[in-house]
Amino acid sequence: MRTSGDFSLNDLPGAGRMDVACRCVTSSLLLSHGIRNNISLYIHMLGEPDPPKTLLFKGDHMKYLSPDERSTASLIKKALSLKVSRSWITSTPGVFVSRLTLDEILDDLSEKGEIFLLDEGGKDIRNVELKGDISFVLGDHLGLTSPQKNLVRKKCTECVSVSPLSLHADQCIVIVLNELDRLQEERC
Amino acid sequence: MRTSGDFSLNDLPGAGRMDVACRCVTSSLLLSHGIRNNISLYIHMLGEPDPPKTLLFKGDHMKYLSPDERSTASLIKKALSLKVSRSWITSTPGVFVSRLTLDEILDDLSEKGEIFLLDEGGKDIRNVELKGDISFVLGDHLGLTSPQKNLVRKKCTECVSVSPLSLHADQCIVIVLNELDRLQEERC
């Protein structure tokens, strides 16, 4: 995905498939009439012209997020237009940007709890024990590269799958969250 | 949702939440690298200025469908710009439009198989027997009106729910299809 804010809101696919990022944001954070305030989404971007950049969307701080792709893309465009440093800076409420690498993000996440890699060949998520403050890693339309996959595998508990078919990233996120919502409901 | 093609692709939410329709189309029909050729999606539209209009997206005939909202909206815009009669006319491959009423659509669907109403108070979809050529009815961001709900209830087998939380229509579709994909996989 493009790593500067100079893309057109009228051609999100042309910006390195920025539409994929937008849908992942809304799938992760939006409920029918609210925001998932216990979810954070990291989008690690490696496209031209200024990689790496990592966006962080935090549900508990989020404002101005609407369900349509174009308005989500506006938030991303604004974040990618900022001058970025190693540490997180705030773009709009709930949207942060940094130069963190995949390795650093994974280290950060592994301190919080278990990490799972979404992989079509993985164990069915319905048969995996999910508890605590967990994270899921998944690729965009191109998938993770082999080195990226190896890096995640070293730090993850297990590879999990959500469907017998190959789905879009945002669809996978919906299914993962449905599983977590059901578990949460059972525990209450 | 707006029932003419004169809406702006730059403001889909402003066109009676046309963005909701777009996401329902892609959730219903798109896999990661393909189209669900055994799925049909009906979108029954009652907004101004020319209601009712019903769009039909048929996976087995579909062409030119991309994952981003804007390109799906282009297909809808084209279909809503056509002169519409009682019977189906083709807009682009896989996209059809008519003046069919909800009652007529339900009659058509009930001849093919069972109908289920997606409802937050319904029985968990994981505990419902799903077999044959089935249909699911769900509302947009405003939900079904009481008369619409009563009409569907008369013709449906059961009310089913997909989540303990209130989700967007496109998210519900992803979860329903995941359930059907899993059943299909089990049967094979």
GROMACS .gro file of C-alpha atoms in nm:
model
  376
    1MET     CA    1   0.000   0.000   0.000
    2ARG     CA    2   0.107   0.351  -0.076
    3THR     CA    3   0.292   0.509   0.217
    4SER     CA    4   0.218   0.875   0.151
    5GLY     CA    5  -0.104   1.073   0.161
    6ASP     CA    6  -0.091   1.181  -0.203
    7PHE     CA    7  -0.334   0.918  -0.331
    8SER     CA    8  -0.674   0.992  -0.480
    9LEU     CA    9  -0.987   0.912  -0.281
   10ASN     CA   10  -1.144   0.834  -0.620
   11ASP     CA   11  -0.903   0.547  -0.688
   12LEU     CA   12  -0.831   0.355  -0.370
   13PRO     CA   13  -0.742   0.031  -0.553
   14GLY     CA   14  -0.485   0.231  -0.751
   15ALA     CA   15  -0.313   0.336  -0.427
   16GLY     CA   16  -0.168  -0.011  -0.371
   17ARG     CA   17  -0.513  -0.145  -0.282
   18MET     CA   18  -0.583   0.109  -0.011
   19ASP     CA   19  -0.945  -0.015  -0.030
   20VAL     CA   20  -0.829  -0.335   0.142
   21ALA     CA   21  -0.690  -0.134   0.434
   22CYS     CA   22  -1.013   0.067   0.462
   23ARG     CA   23  -1.229  -0.242   0.482
   24CYS     CA   24  -1.001  -0.399   0.742
   25VAL     CA   25  -1.040  -0.088   0.958
   26THR     CA   26  -1.420  -0.091   0.948
   27SER     CA   27  -1.445  -0.470   0.987
   28SER     CA   28  -1.222  -0.450   1.293
   29LEU     CA   29  -1.371  -0.152   1.468
   30LEU     CA   30  -1.733  -0.100   1.372
   31LEU     CA   31  -2.043  -0.255   1.516
   32SER     CA   32  -2.389  -0.172   1.387
   33HIS     CA   33  -2.428   0.126   1.617
   34GLY     CA   34  -2.094   0.165   1.785
   35ILE     CA   35  -1.724   0.107   1.796
   36ARG     CA   36  -1.539  -0.193   1.934
   37ASN     CA   37  -1.352  -0.015   2.210
   38ASN     CA   38  -1.145  -0.322   2.303
   39ILE     CA   39  -0.988  -0.366   1.958
   40SER     CA   40  -0.668  -0.225   1.810
   41LEU     CA   41  -0.572  -0.271   1.447
   42TYR     CA   42  -0.217  -0.232   1.317
   43ILE     CA   43  -0.166  -0.187   0.942
   44HIS     CA   44   0.197  -0.235   0.846
   45MET     CA   45   0.260  -0.074   0.508
   46LEU     CA   46   0.560  -0.140   0.288
   47GLY     CA   47   0.464   0.028  -0.040
   48GLU     CA   48   0.628   0.327  -0.205
   49PRO     CA   49   0.729   0.606  -0.160
   50ASP     CA   50   0.816   0.611   0.212
   51PRO     CA   51   0.814   0.264   0.376
   52PRO     CA   52   0.780   0.134   0.635
   53LYS     CA   53   0.483   0.301   0.799
   54THR     CA   54   0.254   0.142   1.052
   55LEU     CA   55  -0.092   0.277   1.122
   56LEU     CA   56  -0.263   0.198   1.448
   57PHE     CA   57  -0.639   0.229   1.494
   58LYS     CA   58  -0.749   0.210   1.857
   59GLY     CA   59  -1.117   0.156   1.922
   60ASP     CA   60  -1.114   0.314   2.267
   61HIS     CA   61  -0.987   0.646   2.129
   62MET     CA   62  -1.159   0.639   1.790
   63LYS     CA   63  -1.358   0.930   1.651
   64TYR     CA   64  -1.478   1.024   1.303
   65LEU     CA   65  -1.489   0.666   1.174
   66SER     CA   66  -1.774   0.595   0.931
   67PRO     CA   67  -1.850   0.266   0.759
   68ASP     CA   68  -1.785   0.375   0.401
   69GLU     CA   69  -1.445   0.319   0.242
   70ARG     CA   70  -1.397   0.674   0.125
   71SER     CA   71  -1.428   0.833   0.468
   72THR     CA   72  -1.196   0.572   0.620
   73ALA     CA   73  -0.952   0.646   0.337
   74SER     CA   74  -0.963   1.014   0.437
   75LEU     CA   75  -0.843   0.922   0.786
   76ILE     CA   76  -0.564   0.708   0.639
   77LYS     CA   77  -0.467   0.981   0.391
   78LYS     CA   78  -0.436   1.231   0.673
   79ALA     CA   79  -0.222   0.993   0.882
   80LEU     CA   80   0.006   0.916   0.587
   81SER     CA   81   0.056   1.287   0.522
   82LEU     CA   82   0.221   1.345   0.860
   83LYS     CA   83   0.593   1.356   0.920
   84VAL     CA   84   0.660   1.021   1.082
   85SER     CA   85   0.913   0.930   1.348
   86ARG     CA   86   1.006   0.604   1.522
   87SER     CA   87   0.747   0.648   1.796
   88TRP     CA   88   0.372   0.682   1.760
   89ILE     CA   89   0.224   1.018   1.675
   90THR     CA   90  -0.148   1.096   1.677
   91SER     CA   91  -0.315   1.182   1.348
   92THR     CA   92  -0.684   1.203   1.441
   93PRO     CA   93  -0.842   1.065   1.761
   94GLY     CA   94  -0.777   0.691   1.761
   95VAL     CA   95  -0.547   0.696   1.457
   96PHE     CA   96  -0.171   0.683   1.510
   97VAL     CA   97   0.127   0.640   1.280
   98SER     CA   98   0.489   0.535   1.330
   99ARG     CA   99   0.784   0.374   1.155
  100LEU     CA  100   0.769   0.056   1.362
  101THR     CA  101   0.883  -0.258   1.183
  102LEU     CA  102   0.692  -0.585   1.177
  103ASP     CA  103   0.943  -0.731   1.422
  104GLU     CA  104   0.888  -0.447   1.668
  105ILE     CA  105   0.510  -0.469   1.641
  106LEU     CA  106   0.521  -0.843   1.706
  107ASP     CA  107   0.745  -0.791   2.010
  108ASP     CA  108   0.500  -0.536   2.142
  109LEU     CA  109   0.202  -0.767   2.085
  110SER     CA  110   0.370  -1.076   2.232
  111GLU     CA  111   0.416  -0.891   2.560
  112LYS     CA  112   0.040  -0.848   2.580
  113GLY     CA  113  -0.065  -1.203   2.502
  114GLU     CA  114  -0.067  -1.481   2.246
  115ILE     CA  115  -0.032  -1.418   1.874
  116PHE     CA  116  -0.207  -1.627   1.609
  117LEU     CA  117  -0.127  -1.630   1.240
  118LEU     CA  118  -0.427  -1.654   1.010
  119ASP     CA  119  -0.337  -1.910   0.749
  120GLU     CA  120  -0.555  -2.115   0.518
  121GLY     CA  121  -0.374  -2.433   0.620
  122GLY     CA  122  -0.408  -2.360   0.993
  123LYS     CA  123  -0.619  -2.525   1.260
  124ASP     CA  124  -0.987  -2.436   1.255
  125ILE     CA  125  -1.035  -2.134   1.483
  126ARG     CA  126  -1.336  -2.308   1.642
  127ASN     CA  127  -1.098  -2.571   1.780
  128VAL     CA  128  -0.838  -2.330   1.915
  129GLU     CA  129  -0.833  -2.203   2.272
  130LEU     CA  130  -0.857  -1.825   2.260
  131LYS     CA  131  -0.815  -1.641   2.585
  132GLY     CA  132  -0.675  -1.316   2.720
  133ASP     CA  133  -0.546  -1.024   2.519
  134ILE     CA  134  -0.471  -1.197   2.191
  135SER     CA  135  -0.360  -1.078   1.849
  136PHE     CA  136  -0.414  -1.211   1.499
  137VAL     CA  137  -0.179  -1.146   1.207
  138LEU     CA  138  -0.302  -1.163   0.850
  139GLY     CA  139  -0.181  -1.053   0.510
  140ASP     CA  140  -0.342  -0.828   0.253
  141HIS     CA  141  -0.451  -0.936  -0.097
  142LEU     CA  142  -0.092  -1.046  -0.173
  143GLY     CA  143  -0.049  -1.239   0.152
  144LEU     CA  144   0.260  -1.236   0.369
  145THR     CA  145   0.597  -1.296   0.206
  146SER     CA  146   0.794  -1.604   0.318
  147PRO     CA  147   1.033  -1.402   0.540
  148GLN     CA  148   0.736  -1.223   0.700
  149LYS     CA  149   0.559  -1.554   0.757
  150ASN     CA  150   0.870  -1.704   0.914
  151LEU     CA  151   0.904  -1.404   1.144
  152VAL     CA  152   0.542  -1.430   1.259
  153ARG     CA  153   0.564  -1.807   1.298
  154LYS     CA  154   0.854  -1.769   1.540
  155LYS     CA  155   0.647  -1.550   1.765
  156CYS     CA  156   0.300  -1.699   1.726
  157THR     CA  157   0.127  -1.971   1.922
  158GLU     CA  158  -0.047  -2.134   1.631
  159CYS     CA  159  -0.167  -2.093   1.272
  160VAL     CA  160  -0.545  -2.075   1.254
  161SER     CA  161  -0.793  -2.080   0.967
  162VAL     CA  162  -1.144  -1.938   0.960
  163SER     CA  163  -1.294  -2.090   0.647
  164PRO     CA  164  -1.255  -2.380   0.405
  165LEU     CA  165  -1.242  -2.116   0.130
  166SER     CA  166  -0.995  -1.838   0.057
  167LEU     CA  167  -1.149  -1.512   0.177
  168HIS     CA  168  -1.067  -1.141   0.176
  169ALA     CA  169  -0.878  -1.003   0.476
  170ASP     CA  170  -1.177  -0.799   0.598
  171GLN     CA  171  -1.401  -1.106   0.574
  172CYS     CA  172  -1.151  -1.305   0.783
  173ILE     CA  173  -1.156  -1.030   1.045
  174VAL     CA  174  -1.536  -1.044   1.067
  175ILE     CA  175  -1.524  -1.419   1.128
  176VAL     CA  176  -1.246  -1.396   1.389
  177LEU     CA  177  -1.435  -1.128   1.579
  178ASN     CA  178  -1.755  -1.330   1.562
  179GLU     CA  179  -1.570  -1.618   1.726
  180LEU     CA  180  -1.437  -1.389   1.999
  181ASP     CA  181  -1.781  -1.230   2.051
  182ARG     CA  182  -1.933  -1.575   2.096
  183LEU     CA  183  -1.665  -1.678   2.345
  184GLN     CA  184  -1.712  -1.355   2.537
  185GLU     CA  185  -2.086  -1.418   2.548
  186GLU     CA  186  -2.036  -1.774   2.674
  187ARG     CA  187  -1.804  -1.653   2.949
  188CYS     CA  188  -2.054  -1.394   3.068
  189MET     CA  189  -3.155   0.387  -0.079
  190ARG     CA  190  -3.181   0.616  -0.375
  191THR     CA  191  -3.365   0.455  -0.666
  192SER     CA  192  -3.215   0.649  -0.955
  193GLY     CA  193  -2.866   0.656  -1.098
  194ASP     CA  194  -2.811   1.028  -1.039
  195PHE     CA  195  -2.610   0.988  -0.719
  196SER     CA  196  -2.246   1.085  -0.679
  197LEU     CA  197  -1.982   0.813  -0.653
  198ASN     CA  198  -1.802   1.054  -0.418
  199ASP     CA  199  -2.084   1.047  -0.164
  200LEU     CA  200  -2.233   0.699  -0.136
  201PRO     CA  201  -2.357   0.750   0.223
  202GLY     CA  202  -2.545   1.057   0.097
  203ALA     CA  203  -2.732   0.844  -0.158
  204GLY     CA  204  -2.948   0.682   0.109
  205ARG     CA  205  -2.651   0.481   0.234
  206MET     CA  206  -2.564   0.328  -0.101
  207ASP     CA  207  -2.236   0.223   0.063
  208VAL     CA  208  -2.431  -0.037   0.261
  209ALA     CA  209  -2.563  -0.189  -0.062
  210CYS     CA  210  -2.214  -0.196  -0.213
  211ARG     CA  211  -2.066  -0.381   0.082
  212CYS     CA  212  -2.351  -0.632   0.082
  213VAL     CA  213  -2.280  -0.708  -0.285
  214THR     CA  214  -1.910  -0.774  -0.231
  215SER     CA  215  -1.964  -0.967   0.094
  216SER     CA  216  -2.215  -1.189  -0.083
  217LEU     CA  217  -2.033  -1.254  -0.406
  218LEU     CA  218  -1.660  -1.218  -0.367
  219LEU     CA  219  -1.406  -1.470  -0.250
  220SER     CA  220  -1.037  -1.388  -0.227
  221HIS     CA  221  -0.971  -1.481  -0.587
  222GLY     CA  222  -1.307  -1.550  -0.735
  223ILE     CA  223  -1.681  -1.513  -0.735
  224ARG     CA  224  -1.936  -1.721  -0.548
  225ASN     CA  225  -2.118  -1.859  -0.849
  226ASN     CA  226  -2.390  -2.026  -0.641
  227ILE     CA  227  -2.508  -1.704  -0.472
  228SER     CA  228  -2.773  -1.453  -0.575
  229LEU     CA  229  -2.832  -1.128  -0.389
  230TYR     CA  230  -3.152  -0.926  -0.413
  231ILE     CA  231  -3.146  -0.563  -0.298
  232HIS     CA  232  -3.497  -0.426  -0.258
  233MET     CA  233  -3.484  -0.046  -0.266
  234LEU     CA  234  -3.762   0.182  -0.149
  235GLY     CA  235  -3.594   0.525  -0.147
  236GLU     CA  236  -3.676   0.826  -0.363
  237PRO     CA  237  -3.727   0.916  -0.643
  238ASP     CA  238  -3.855   0.604  -0.819
  239PRO     CA  239  -3.941   0.317  -0.580
  240PRO     CA  240  -3.966   0.025  -0.572
  241LYS     CA  241  -3.666  -0.111  -0.752
  242THR     CA  242  -3.504  -0.445  -0.692
  243LEU     CA  243  -3.152  -0.522  -0.801
  244LEU     CA  244  -3.041  -0.880  -0.849
  245PHE     CA  245  -2.675  -0.981  -0.849
  246LYS     CA  246  -2.616  -1.334  -0.975
  247GLY     CA  247  -2.277  -1.486  -0.908
  248ASP     CA  248  -2.292  -1.730  -1.197
  249HIS     CA  249  -2.334  -1.448  -1.451
  250MET     CA  250  -2.125  -1.182  -1.277
  251LYS     CA  251  -1.858  -0.980  -1.454
  252TYR     CA  252  -1.681  -0.653  -1.373
  253LEU     CA  253  -1.723  -0.684  -0.996
  254SER     CA  254  -1.430  -0.552  -0.793
  255PRO     CA  255  -1.396  -0.545  -0.414
  256ASP     CA  256  -1.394  -0.168  -0.367
  257GLU     CA  257  -1.716   0.018  -0.290
  258ARG     CA  258  -1.679   0.274  -0.563
  259SER     CA  259  -1.661   0.025  -0.850
  260THR     CA  260  -1.957  -0.170  -0.711
  261ALA     CA  261  -2.145   0.160  -0.685
  262SER     CA  262  -2.075   0.217  -1.055
  263LEU     CA  263  -2.252  -0.108  -1.138
  264ILE     CA  264  -2.548  -0.008  -0.919
  265LYS     CA  265  -2.558   0.341  -1.069
  266LYS     CA  266  -2.575   0.195  -1.416
  267ALA     CA  267  -2.856  -0.045  -1.321
  268LEU     CA  268  -3.056   0.232  -1.152
  269SER     CA  269  -3.023   0.450  -1.462
  270LEU     CA  270  -3.215   0.203  -1.680
  271LYS     CA  271  -3.583   0.225  -1.764
  272VAL     CA  272  -3.732  -0.040  -1.539
  273SER     CA  273  -4.030  -0.265  -1.605
  274ARG     CA  274  -4.205  -0.532  -1.400
  275SER     CA  275  -3.979  -0.809  -1.524
  276TRP     CA  276  -3.603  -0.838  -1.493
  277ILE     CA  277  -3.383  -0.656  -1.739
  278THR     CA  278  -3.007  -0.697  -1.764
  279SER     CA  279  -2.786  -0.403  -1.680
  280THR     CA  280  -2.435  -0.549  -1.692
  281PRO     CA  281  -2.347  -0.922  -1.686
  282GLY     CA  282  -2.485  -1.061  -1.360
  283VAL     CA  283  -2.668  -0.741  -1.262
  284PHE     CA  284  -3.044  -0.722  -1.319
  285VAL     CA  285  -3.313  -0.474  -1.220
  286SER     CA  286  -3.692  -0.491  -1.191
  287ARG     CA  287  -3.988  -0.340  -1.010
  288LEU     CA  288  -4.062  -0.657  -0.812
  289THR     CA  289  -4.211  -0.601  -0.468
  290LEU     CA  290  -4.087  -0.766  -0.150
  291ASP     CA  291  -4.392  -0.994  -0.156
  292GLU     CA  292  -4.313  -1.109  -0.508
  293ILE     CA  293  -3.947  -1.168  -0.431
  294LEU     CA  294  -4.038  -1.377  -0.126
  295ASP     CA  295  -4.284  -1.582  -0.331
  296ASP     CA  296  -4.013  -1.645  -0.585
  297LEU     CA  297  -3.759  -1.746  -0.318
  298SER     CA  298  -4.001  -1.968  -0.125
  299GLU     CA  299  -4.052  -2.178  -0.438
  300LYS     CA  300  -3.680  -2.252  -0.439
  301GLY     CA  301  -3.637  -2.345  -0.074
  302GLU     CA  302  -3.657  -2.229   0.284
  303ILE     CA  303  -3.634  -1.864   0.384
  304PHE     CA  304  -3.469  -1.747   0.707
  305LEU     CA  305  -3.503  -1.403   0.860
  306LEU     CA  306  -3.187  -1.265   1.016
  307ASP     CA  307  -3.293  -1.118   1.347
  308GLU     CA  308  -3.092  -1.037   1.656
  309GLY     CA  309  -3.344  -1.221   1.874
  310GLY     CA  310  -3.342  -1.531   1.652
  311LYS     CA  311  -3.202  -1.879   1.711
  312ASP     CA  312  -2.825  -1.910   1.680
  313ILE     CA  313  -2.747  -2.001   1.317
  314ARG     CA  314  -2.509  -2.274   1.442
  315ASN     CA  315  -2.809  -2.457   1.588
  316VAL     CA  316  -3.032  -2.430   1.282
  317GLU     CA  317  -3.056  -2.695   1.013
  318LEU     CA  318  -2.957  -2.536   0.683
  319LYS     CA  319  -3.003  -2.743   0.374
  320GLY     CA  320  -3.092  -2.706   0.009
  321ASP     CA  321  -3.137  -2.383  -0.181
  322ILE     CA  322  -3.203  -2.145   0.105
  323SER     CA  323  -3.246  -1.771   0.133
  324PHE     CA  324  -3.174  -1.520   0.407
  325VAL     CA  325  -3.355  -1.188   0.447
  326LEU     CA  326  -3.192  -0.900   0.630
  327GLY     CA  327  -3.247  -0.530   0.664
  328ASP     CA  328  -3.016  -0.239   0.593
  329HIS     CA  329  -2.887   0.009   0.854
  330LEU     CA  330  -3.248   0.102   0.940
  331GLY     CA  331  -3.366  -0.258   0.968
  332LEU     CA  332  -3.694  -0.392   0.832
  333THR     CA  333  -4.015  -0.205   0.915
  334SER     CA  334  -4.277  -0.390   1.118
  335PRO     CA  335  -4.499  -0.459   0.813
  336GLN     CA  336  -4.196  -0.588   0.621
  337LYS     CA  337  -4.095  -0.807   0.914
  338ASN     CA  338  -4.447  -0.947   0.941
  339LEU     CA  339  -4.450  -1.024   0.571
  340VAL     CA  340  -4.117  -1.208   0.589
  341ARG     CA  341  -4.216  -1.392   0.908
  342LYS     CA  342  -4.522  -1.535   0.732
  343LYS     CA  343  -4.305  -1.689   0.464
  344CYS     CA  344  -3.994  -1.781   0.657
  345THR     CA  345  -3.902  -2.100   0.839
  346GLU     CA  346  -3.728  -1.939   1.132
  347CYS     CA  347  -3.559  -1.627   1.265
  348VAL     CA  348  -3.186  -1.675   1.302
  349SER     CA  349  -2.909  -1.471   1.460
  350VAL     CA  350  -2.540  -1.475   1.380
  351SER     CA  351  -2.384  -1.286   1.671
  352PRO     CA  352  -2.447  -1.179   2.030
  353LEU     CA  353  -2.377  -0.825   1.909
  354SER     CA  354  -2.552  -0.600   1.662
  355LEU     CA  355  -2.355  -0.605   1.337
  356HIS     CA  356  -2.362  -0.439   0.997
  357ALA     CA  357  -2.556  -0.614   0.721
  358ASP     CA  358  -2.241  -0.698   0.524
  359GLN     CA  359  -2.079  -0.846   0.835
  360CYS     CA  360  -2.387  -1.064   0.892
  361ILE     CA  361  -2.361  -1.188   0.534
  362VAL     CA  362  -1.996  -1.287   0.584
  363ILE     CA  363  -2.089  -1.492   0.892
  364VAL     CA  364  -2.388  -1.661   0.724
  365LEU     CA  365  -2.175  -1.759   0.427
  366ASN     CA  366  -1.899  -1.889   0.655
  367GLU     CA  367  -2.157  -2.115   0.818
  368LEU     CA  368  -2.275  -2.240   0.479
  369ASP     CA  369  -1.916  -2.290   0.358
  370ARG     CA  370  -1.841  -2.500   0.665
  371LEU     CA  371  -2.154  -2.711   0.616
  372GLN     CA  372  -2.068  -2.760   0.249
  373GLU     CA  373  -1.717  -2.868   0.349
  374GLU     CA  374  -1.853  -3.115   0.607
  375ARG     CA  375  -2.089  -3.268   0.351
  376CYS     CA  376  -1.808  -3.317   0.100
   0.00000   0.00000   0.00000
